[in-house]
PDB file of C-alpha atoms in Angstrom:
ATOM      1  CA  MET A   1     -11.418 -14.728 -12.204  1.00 68.00           C
ATOM      2  CA  LYS A   2     -10.414 -17.149 -10.253  1.00 91.00           C
ATOM      3  CA  VAL A   3      -9.786 -16.799  -6.856  1.00 96.00           C
ATOM      4  CA  ASN A   4      -7.359 -18.579  -5.062  1.00 95.00           C
ATOM      5  CA  LEU A   5      -8.616 -18.845  -1.347  1.00 98.00           C
ATOM      6  CA  LYS A   6      -5.770 -19.805   1.123  1.00 98.00           C
ATOM      7  CA  SER A   7      -5.633 -22.309   4.367  1.00 98.00           C
ATOM      8  CA  ASN A   8      -5.017 -21.526   7.482  1.00 98.00           C
ATOM      9  CA  GLU A   9      -1.634 -22.584   7.046  1.00 98.00           C
ATOM     10  CA  ASP A  10      -0.990 -20.524   3.892  1.00 98.00           C
ATOM     11  CA  ILE A  11      -2.639 -17.521   5.714  1.00 98.00           C
ATOM     12  CA  ALA A  12       0.175 -18.048   8.907  1.00 98.00           C
ATOM     13  CA  ARG A  13       3.042 -18.152   6.169  1.00 98.00           C
ATOM     14  CA  ILE A  14       1.732 -14.365   4.766  1.00 98.00           C
ATOM     15  CA  ARG A  15       1.468 -13.215   8.568  1.00 98.00           C
ATOM     16  CA  GLU A  16       5.401 -14.254   9.019  1.00 98.00           C
ATOM     17  CA  SER A  17       5.950 -12.370   5.716  1.00 98.00           C
ATOM     18  CA  GLY A  18       3.905  -9.117   7.078  1.00 98.00           C
ATOM     19  CA  SER A  19       5.164  -9.405  10.134  1.00 98.00           C
ATOM     20  CA  ILE A  20       8.812  -8.853   9.020  1.00 98.00           C
ATOM     21  CA  LEU A  21       7.424  -5.740   6.456  1.00 98.00           C
ATOM     22  CA  SER A  22       5.690  -4.303   9.373  1.00 98.00           C
ATOM     23  CA  ASP A  23       8.600  -3.954  11.430  1.00 98.00           C
ATOM     24  CA  CYS A  24      10.296  -2.601   8.473  1.00 98.00           C
ATOM     25  CA  HIS A  25       7.915   0.152   8.564  1.00 98.00           C
ATOM     26  CA  LYS A  26       8.483   0.655  12.137  1.00 98.00           C
ATOM     27  CA  GLU A  27      12.015   0.993  11.608  1.00 98.00           C
ATOM     28  CA  ILE A  28      11.526   3.077   8.954  1.00 98.00           C
ATOM     29  CA  ALA A  29       9.572   5.809  10.352  1.00 98.00           C
ATOM     30  CA  LYS A  30      12.419   6.078  13.671  1.00 98.00           C
ATOM     31  CA  ARG A  31      14.873   6.739  10.590  1.00 97.00           C
ATOM     32  CA  ILE A  32      13.068   8.911   8.036  1.00 98.00           C
ATOM     33  CA  GLY A  33      13.549  12.615   8.100  1.00 98.00           C
ATOM     34  CA  PRO A  34      14.943  15.682   6.835  1.00 98.00           C
ATOM     35  CA  GLY A  35      17.839  15.085   4.820  1.00 98.00           C
ATOM     36  CA  ILE A  36      17.777  11.344   4.432  1.00 98.00           C
ATOM     37  CA  THR A  37      17.389  10.148   0.751  1.00 98.00           C
ATOM     38  CA  THR A  38      15.105   7.556  -0.631  1.00 98.00           C
ATOM     39  CA  LEU A  39      17.924   5.485  -1.988  1.00 98.00           C
ATOM     40  CA  GLU A  40      18.969   5.397   1.667  1.00 98.00           C
ATOM     41  CA  ILE A  41      15.498   4.010   2.928  1.00 98.00           C
ATOM     42  CA  ASP A  42      16.301   1.962  -0.004  1.00 98.00           C
ATOM     43  CA  SER A  43      19.241   0.268   0.490  1.00 98.00           C
ATOM     44  CA  TRP A  44      18.899  -0.230   4.323  1.00 98.00           C
ATOM     45  CA  VAL A  45      14.889  -2.017   3.227  1.00 98.00           C
ATOM     46  CA  GLU A  46      17.290  -4.288   1.529  1.00 98.00           C
ATOM     47  CA  ASN A  47      19.495  -4.839   4.174  1.00 98.00           C
ATOM     48  CA  PHE A  48      17.235  -5.335   6.799  1.00 98.00           C
ATOM     49  CA  LEU A  49      14.841  -8.148   4.539  1.00 98.00           C
ATOM     50  CA  ALA A  50      18.192  -9.530   4.364  1.00 98.00           C
ATOM     51  CA  LEU A  51      18.693 -10.557   7.838  1.00 98.00           C
ATOM     52  CA  ARG A  52      15.048 -11.611   8.654  1.00 98.00           C
ATOM     53  CA  GLY A  53      15.452 -14.037   5.650  1.00 98.00           C
ATOM     54  CA  ALA A  54      13.332 -12.322   3.404  1.00 98.00           C
ATOM     55  CA  THR A  55      13.277 -10.799  -0.300  1.00 98.00           C
ATOM     56  CA  PRO A  56      11.974  -7.276  -1.463  1.00 98.00           C
ATOM     57  CA  GLU A  57       9.417  -8.907  -4.102  1.00 98.00           C
ATOM     58  CA  GLN A  58       9.524  -5.695  -6.673  1.00 96.00           C
ATOM     59  CA  LYS A  59      12.801  -5.637  -7.438  1.00 97.00           C
ATOM     60  CA  GLY A  60      13.526  -6.989 -10.745  1.00 97.00           C
ATOM     61  CA  TYR A  61       9.003  -7.450 -11.069  1.00 97.00           C
ATOM     62  CA  ARG A  62       8.899  -6.302 -14.590  1.00 96.00           C
ATOM     63  CA  GLY A  63      12.368  -4.951 -14.336  1.00 96.00           C
ATOM     64  CA  TYR A  64      11.613  -3.087 -11.451  1.00 97.00           C
ATOM     65  CA  PRO A  65      15.385  -1.997 -10.347  1.00 97.00           C
ATOM     66  CA  PHE A  66      14.190  -1.230  -6.570  1.00 98.00           C
ATOM     67  CA  ALA A  67      13.436  -2.495  -3.235  1.00 98.00           C
ATOM     68  CA  THR A  68      10.889  -0.017  -2.714  1.00 98.00           C
ATOM     69  CA  CYS A  69       8.869   2.385  -4.345  1.00 98.00           C
ATOM     70  CA  ALA A  70       9.783   6.103  -2.920  1.00 98.00           C
ATOM     71  CA  SER A  71       6.623   8.577  -3.700  1.00 98.00           C
ATOM     72  CA  VAL A  72       7.630  11.829  -2.903  1.00 98.00           C
ATOM     73  CA  ASN A  73       4.459  14.292  -2.668  1.00 98.00           C
ATOM     74  CA  ASP A  74       2.900  14.190  -6.245  1.00 98.00           C
ATOM     75  CA  VAL A  75       3.878  11.513  -7.197  1.00 98.00           C
ATOM     76  CA  VAL A  76       1.118   9.161  -5.572  1.00 98.00           C
ATOM     77  CA  CYS A  77       2.621   5.788  -6.496  1.00 98.00           C
ATOM     78  CA  HIS A  78       5.347   3.720  -7.715  1.00 98.00           C
ATOM     79  CA  GLY A  79       8.080   6.026  -7.278  1.00 98.00           C
ATOM     80  CA  PHE A  80      12.031   5.440  -8.014  1.00 98.00           C
ATOM     81  CA  PRO A  81      13.946   6.130  -5.208  1.00 98.00           C
ATOM     82  CA  THR A  82      16.572   9.040  -5.669  1.00 98.00           C
ATOM     83  CA  ASP A  83      19.385  10.789  -3.944  1.00 98.00           C
ATOM     84  CA  ARG A  84      17.829  14.159  -3.222  1.00 98.00           C
ATOM     85  CA  LYS A  85      17.300  14.641   0.052  1.00 98.00           C
ATOM     86  CA  LEU A  86      13.870  14.758   2.228  1.00 98.00           C
ATOM     87  CA  GLN A  87      13.103  18.156   3.165  1.00 98.00           C
ATOM     88  CA  ASN A  88      10.952  19.402   6.306  1.00 98.00           C
ATOM     89  CA  GLY A  89       6.962  19.392   5.011  1.00 98.00           C
ATOM     90  CA  ASP A  90       7.248  16.520   2.324  1.00 98.00           C
ATOM     91  CA  ILE A  91       5.322  13.247   2.241  1.00 98.00           C
ATOM     92  CA  VAL A  92       6.498  10.320   1.237  1.00 98.00           C
ATOM     93  CA  THR A  93       5.068   7.286   0.587  1.00 98.00           C
ATOM     94  CA  ILE A  94       7.645   4.010   0.916  1.00 98.00           C
ATOM     95  CA  ASP A  95       5.653   0.570  -0.417  1.00 98.00           C
ATOM     96  CA  ILE A  96       7.263  -2.570  -0.159  1.00 98.00           C
ATOM     97  CA  VAL A  97       6.614  -6.205  -0.677  1.00 98.00           C
ATOM     98  CA  VAL A  98       8.105  -8.761   1.344  1.00 98.00           C
ATOM     99  CA  ASN A  99       8.765 -12.399   0.160  1.00 98.00           C
ATOM    100  CA  LYS A 100       9.648 -14.962   3.014  1.00 98.00           C
ATOM    101  CA  ASN A 101       9.777 -18.302   1.752  1.00 98.00           C
ATOM    102  CA  GLY A 102       7.844 -17.716  -1.104  1.00 98.00           C
ATOM    103  CA  TRP A 103       4.518 -16.357   0.271  1.00 98.00           C
ATOM    104  CA  LEU A 104       4.333 -12.124  -0.129  1.00 99.00           C
ATOM    105  CA  ALA A 105       3.011  -9.634   1.785  1.00 99.00           C
ATOM    106  CA  ASP A 106       2.475  -6.054   0.631  1.00 98.00           C
ATOM    107  CA  SER A 107       2.052  -2.745   2.753  1.00 98.00           C
ATOM    108  CA  GLY A 108       2.634   1.200   1.455  1.00 98.00           C
ATOM    109  CA  TRP A 109       2.492   3.683   4.234  1.00 98.00           C
ATOM    110  CA  SER A 110       2.935   7.345   3.924  1.00 98.00           C
ATOM    111  CA  TYR A 111       5.253   9.467   6.378  1.00 98.00           C
ATOM    112  CA  ARG A 112       5.319  12.768   7.459  1.00 98.00           C
ATOM    113  CA  ILE A 113       8.871  14.300   6.762  1.00 98.00           C
ATOM    114  CA  GLY A 114       9.293  16.928   9.912  1.00 98.00           C
ATOM    115  CA  GLU A 115       6.096  19.062   9.787  1.00 98.00           C
ATOM    116  CA  VAL A 116       4.184  19.575   7.103  1.00 98.00           C
ATOM    117  CA  SER A 117       1.083  21.585   6.362  1.00 98.00           C
ATOM    118  CA  PRO A 118      -2.601  21.377   7.631  1.00 98.00           C
ATOM    119  CA  GLU A 119      -3.270  20.682   4.290  1.00 98.00           C
ATOM    120  CA  ALA A 120      -1.043  17.882   3.793  1.00 98.00           C
ATOM    121  CA  GLU A 121      -2.306  16.695   7.567  1.00 98.00           C
ATOM    122  CA  ARG A 122      -5.640  16.437   6.230  1.00 98.00           C
ATOM    123  CA  LEU A 123      -4.899  14.127   3.515  1.00 98.00           C
ATOM    124  CA  LEU A 124      -2.981  12.025   5.299  1.00 98.00           C
ATOM    125  CA  LYS A 125      -5.471  11.649   7.903  1.00 98.00           C
ATOM    126  CA  VAL A 126      -8.455  10.741   5.463  1.00 98.00           C
ATOM    127  CA  THR A 127      -6.431   8.781   3.605  1.00 98.00           C
ATOM    128  CA  GLU A 128      -5.530   6.585   6.428  1.00 98.00           C
ATOM    129  CA  LYS A 129      -9.422   6.421   8.043  1.00 98.00           C
ATOM    130  CA  ALA A 130     -10.425   5.376   4.466  1.00 99.00           C
ATOM    131  CA  LEU A 131      -7.792   2.010   4.977  1.00 98.00           C
ATOM    132  CA  TYR A 132      -9.409   1.109   7.796  1.00 98.00           C
ATOM    133  CA  ALA A 133     -12.975   1.950   6.632  1.00 98.00           C
ATOM    134  CA  GLY A 134     -12.465  -0.093   3.629  1.00 98.00           C
ATOM    135  CA  ILE A 135     -11.015  -3.382   6.131  1.00 98.00           C
ATOM    136  CA  ALA A 136     -13.974  -2.814   8.102  1.00 98.00           C
ATOM    137  CA  GLN A 137     -16.357  -3.979   4.923  1.00 98.00           C
ATOM    138  CA  ALA A 138     -14.521  -7.279   4.640  1.00 98.00           C
ATOM    139  CA  LEU A 139     -16.206  -9.757   5.965  1.00 98.00           C
ATOM    140  CA  PRO A 140     -17.654 -12.906   4.151  1.00 98.00           C
ATOM    141  CA  GLY A 141     -20.714 -12.610   2.589  1.00 98.00           C
ATOM    142  CA  LYS A 142     -19.908  -8.648   2.150  1.00 98.00           C
ATOM    143  CA  ARG A 143     -19.087  -7.895  -1.865  1.00 98.00           C
ATOM    144  CA  ILE A 144     -16.260  -5.886  -3.147  1.00 98.00           C
ATOM    145  CA  GLY A 145     -18.420  -2.805  -4.185  1.00 98.00           C
ATOM    146  CA  ASP A 146     -18.975  -2.510  -0.245  1.00 98.00           C
ATOM    147  CA  ILE A 147     -15.173  -2.255   0.306  1.00 98.00           C
ATOM    148  CA  GLY A 148     -14.855   0.335  -2.432  1.00 98.00           C
ATOM    149  CA  HIS A 149     -17.890   2.304  -1.280  1.00 98.00           C
ATOM    150  CA  ALA A 150     -16.750   2.723   2.023  1.00 98.00           C
ATOM    151  CA  VAL A 151     -13.263   4.109   0.951  1.00 98.00           C
ATOM    152  CA  SER A 152     -14.716   6.530  -1.457  1.00 98.00           C
ATOM    153  CA  LYS A 153     -17.019   7.450   1.087  1.00 98.00           C
ATOM    154  CA  VAL A 154     -14.569   8.795   3.032  1.00 98.00           C
ATOM    155  CA  ALA A 155     -12.717  10.553   0.337  1.00 98.00           C
ATOM    156  CA  LYS A 156     -15.970  12.394  -0.929  1.00 98.00           C
ATOM    157  CA  GLY A 157     -16.789  13.418   2.510  1.00 98.00           C
ATOM    158  CA  ALA A 158     -13.283  15.215   2.583  1.00 98.00           C
ATOM    159  CA  GLY A 159     -13.286  16.653  -0.847  1.00 98.00           C
ATOM    160  CA  VAL A 160     -10.160  14.627  -1.874  1.00 98.00           C
ATOM    161  CA  GLY A 161      -9.617  13.197  -4.919  1.00 98.00           C
ATOM    162  CA  ILE A 162      -9.565   9.168  -5.984  1.00 98.00           C
ATOM    163  CA  VAL A 163      -7.050   7.980  -7.937  1.00 98.00           C
ATOM    164  CA  LYS A 164      -8.906   5.497  -9.399  1.00 98.00           C
ATOM    165  CA  PRO A 165      -6.269   3.562 -12.045  1.00 97.00           C
ATOM    166  CA  LEU A 166      -4.604   2.402  -9.209  1.00 98.00           C
ATOM    167  CA  ILE A 167      -6.553  -0.475  -6.608  1.00 98.00           C
ATOM    168  CA  GLY A 168      -5.819  -3.489  -4.482  1.00 98.00           C
ATOM    169  CA  HIS A 169      -5.707  -6.626  -5.339  1.00 98.00           C
ATOM    170  CA  GLY A 170      -5.370 -10.724  -4.160  1.00 98.00           C
ATOM    171  CA  ILE A 171      -1.970 -11.662  -2.857  1.00 98.00           C
ATOM    172  CA  GLY A 172      -0.100 -14.753  -1.758  1.00 98.00           C
ATOM    173  CA  ARG A 173       1.747 -16.621  -3.783  1.00 98.00           C
ATOM    174  CA  TYR A 174       1.931 -13.480  -6.566  1.00 98.00           C
ATOM    175  CA  MET A 175       2.224 -10.085  -5.969  1.00 98.00           C
ATOM    176  CA  HIS A 176      -1.003  -9.832  -8.073  1.00 97.00           C
ATOM    177  CA  GLU A 177      -3.865 -12.128  -7.644  1.00 98.00           C
ATOM    178  CA  ALA A 178      -7.972 -12.168  -7.870  1.00 98.00           C
ATOM    179  CA  PRO A 179      -9.566 -10.139  -6.823  1.00 98.00           C
ATOM    180  CA  ASP A 180      -8.995  -6.709  -8.012  1.00 98.00           C
ATOM    181  CA  VAL A 181      -9.858  -4.016  -5.092  1.00 98.00           C
ATOM    182  CA  PRO A 182     -10.974  -0.945  -6.160  1.00 98.00           C
ATOM    183  CA  ASN A 183     -11.208   2.768  -4.046  1.00 98.00           C
ATOM    184  CA  PHE A 184     -14.715   2.944  -5.614  1.00 98.00           C
ATOM    185  CA  GLY A 185     -17.838   1.234  -5.963  1.00 97.00           C
ATOM    186  CA  ARG A 186     -21.120   0.933  -5.388  1.00 98.00           C
ATOM    187  CA  ALA A 187     -22.547  -0.651  -1.939  1.00 98.00           C
ATOM    188  CA  ARG A 188     -24.029  -4.564  -2.723  1.00 98.00           C
ATOM    189  CA  THR A 189     -22.100  -5.251  -5.976  1.00 98.00           C
ATOM    190  CA  GLY A 190     -19.116  -7.100  -7.211  1.00 98.00           C
ATOM    191  CA  MET A 191     -17.940 -10.613  -6.041  1.00 98.00           C
ATOM    192  CA  ILE A 192     -18.814 -11.772  -3.205  1.00 98.00           C
ATOM    193  CA  LEU A 193     -16.230 -11.838  -0.343  1.00 98.00           C
ATOM    194  CA  GLU A 194     -15.292 -15.396   1.566  1.00 98.00           C
ATOM    195  CA  SER A 195     -13.337 -16.552   3.938  1.00 98.00           C
ATOM    196  CA  GLY A 196      -9.704 -17.628   3.133  1.00 98.00           C
ATOM    197  CA  MET A 197      -9.385 -14.330   0.435  1.00 98.00           C
ATOM    198  CA  VAL A 198      -6.370 -12.436   1.083  1.00 99.00           C
ATOM    199  CA  ILE A 199      -6.503  -9.272  -0.165  1.00 99.00           C
ATOM    200  CA  THR A 200      -4.776  -5.471  -0.327  1.00 99.00           C
ATOM    201  CA  ILE A 201      -6.695  -2.607   0.248  1.00 99.00           C
ATOM    202  CA  GLU A 202      -4.893   0.918  -0.475  1.00 98.00           C
ATOM    203  CA  PRO A 203      -6.756   3.742  -0.618  1.00 98.00           C
ATOM    204  CA  ILE A 204      -4.532   6.101  -2.941  1.00 98.00           C
ATOM    205  CA  PHE A 205      -5.844  10.150  -2.497  1.00 98.00           C
ATOM    206  CA  THR A 206      -4.676  13.704  -3.771  1.00 98.00           C
ATOM    207  CA  LEU A 207      -5.169  16.911  -2.699  1.00 98.00           C
ATOM    208  CA  GLY A 208      -6.819  17.521  -5.533  1.00 97.00           C
ATOM    209  CA  ASP A 209     -10.672  16.562  -6.019  1.00 96.00           C
ATOM    210  CA  THR A 210     -10.091  14.704  -9.502  1.00 96.00           C
ATOM    211  CA  GLY A 211      -7.513  12.584  -8.527  1.00 98.00           C
ATOM    212  CA  ALA A 212      -6.525  12.198 -12.046  1.00 98.00           C
ATOM    213  CA  VAL A 213      -2.936  11.427 -12.556  1.00 98.00           C
ATOM    214  CA  GLN A 214      -0.317  11.000 -15.265  1.00 98.00           C
ATOM    215  CA  TRP A 215       2.743   8.311 -15.817  1.00 97.00           C
ATOM    216  CA  ASP A 216       6.364   9.280 -15.446  1.00 96.00           C
ATOM    217  CA  ASP A 217       8.705   8.850 -18.437  1.00 95.00           C
ATOM    218  CA  ASP A 218      10.319   6.470 -16.321  1.00 94.00           C
ATOM    219  CA  GLY A 219       6.864   4.231 -17.043  1.00 95.00           C
ATOM    220  CA  TRP A 220       6.446   3.493 -13.168  1.00 97.00           C
ATOM    221  CA  GLY A 221       5.758   7.084 -11.373  1.00 98.00           C
ATOM    222  CA  VAL A 222       2.372   7.726 -11.151  1.00 98.00           C
ATOM    223  CA  ARG A 223       1.894  11.490 -10.638  1.00 98.00           C
ATOM    224  CA  SER A 224      -1.060  14.023  -9.687  1.00 98.00           C
ATOM    225  CA  ALA A 225      -1.974  15.780 -12.953  1.00 98.00           C
ATOM    226  CA  ASP A 226      -2.813  19.070 -11.123  1.00 98.00           C
ATOM    227  CA  GLY A 227       0.377  19.188  -9.130  1.00 98.00           C
ATOM    228  CA  SER A 228      -1.400  18.012  -5.679  1.00 98.00           C
ATOM    229  CA  LEU A 229       0.474  16.288  -2.884  1.00 98.00           C
ATOM    230  CA  GLY A 230      -0.940  12.472  -2.655  1.00 98.00           C
ATOM    231  CA  ALA A 231      -1.390   9.711  -0.137  1.00 98.00           C
ATOM    232  CA  HIS A 232      -1.418   6.170  -0.089  1.00 98.00           C
ATOM    233  CA  TYR A 233      -1.666   3.613   2.835  1.00 98.00           C
ATOM    234  CA  GLU A 234      -1.783  -0.015   2.522  1.00 98.00           C
ATOM    235  CA  HIS A 235      -2.277  -3.332   4.247  1.00 98.00           C
ATOM    236  CA  THR A 236      -2.909  -6.579   3.774  1.00 99.00           C
ATOM    237  CA  LEU A 237      -5.499  -8.737   5.345  1.00 98.00           C
ATOM    238  CA  ALA A 238      -7.467 -12.040   5.092  1.00 98.00           C
ATOM    239  CA  ILE A 239     -10.906 -12.085   5.189  1.00 98.00           C
ATOM    240  CA  THR A 240     -12.373 -14.804   8.096  1.00 98.00           C
ATOM    241  CA  ASP A 241     -15.104 -16.143   9.895  1.00 97.00           C
ATOM    242  CA  ASN A 242     -14.199 -14.408  12.646  1.00 96.00           C
ATOM    243  CA  GLY A 243     -13.852 -10.994  10.862  1.00 97.00           C
ATOM    244  CA  PRO A 244     -10.767  -9.207   8.382  1.00 98.00           C
ATOM    245  CA  VAL A 245      -7.274  -9.752  10.094  1.00 98.00           C
ATOM    246  CA  ILE A 246      -4.414  -7.300   9.155  1.00 98.00           C
ATOM    247  CA  LEU A 247      -1.353  -9.409   7.979  1.00 98.00           C
ATOM    248  CA  THR A 248       1.235  -6.312   8.159  1.00 98.00           C
ATOM    249  CA  THR A 249       0.941  -5.337  11.311  1.00 94.00           C
TER     250      THR A 249
END
């Protein structure tokens, strides 16, 4: 599993894509709410990226037909945008990969629709906390297992489930590069992290404590097996001698 280390110039190009993606998520946060559909969000995202000279990388990837993944409630990842109007209390994750001049950045974010239940709020906060716990371990000389261990420790402490089949990954010229970055693992095990690696960290948790999932008939949507809510937070980051640098903020 060969890792393509990125130069400072490469990282700057990924950061450009990441900045567009960050701006996109900021605008989604202003627009998303009860009454809007994820298809409307999807169309808006594609137009927003075009105005910034960028494209949605996942559109056409292995036949995927949309600019975004839009995962509502018990759909934890890779959901298709639909014409269903979002309702008060929903959770929706919008996941986008931006391509600007051949360099990619990836970020998914879970949004509250109106006022969500206390349990939904707890899941969202725990999942976002786990993202930053993982990022804190993304240091030269640490190991992949240190990231996964930090993420899983937050989940286990809160009694929520880890969706183990879905993982972070390297990114750069391609959406999925080495190394794999699981949301579980043993500390001080796995590949050694090096300056110049660019990866995504993306905890995906469920309120149900098993984290078990099943795939929808469309072959894309991933749904919690027990019907419980899911949440997903993701940043693209560079590992540098000065620590982790988030490229999608």
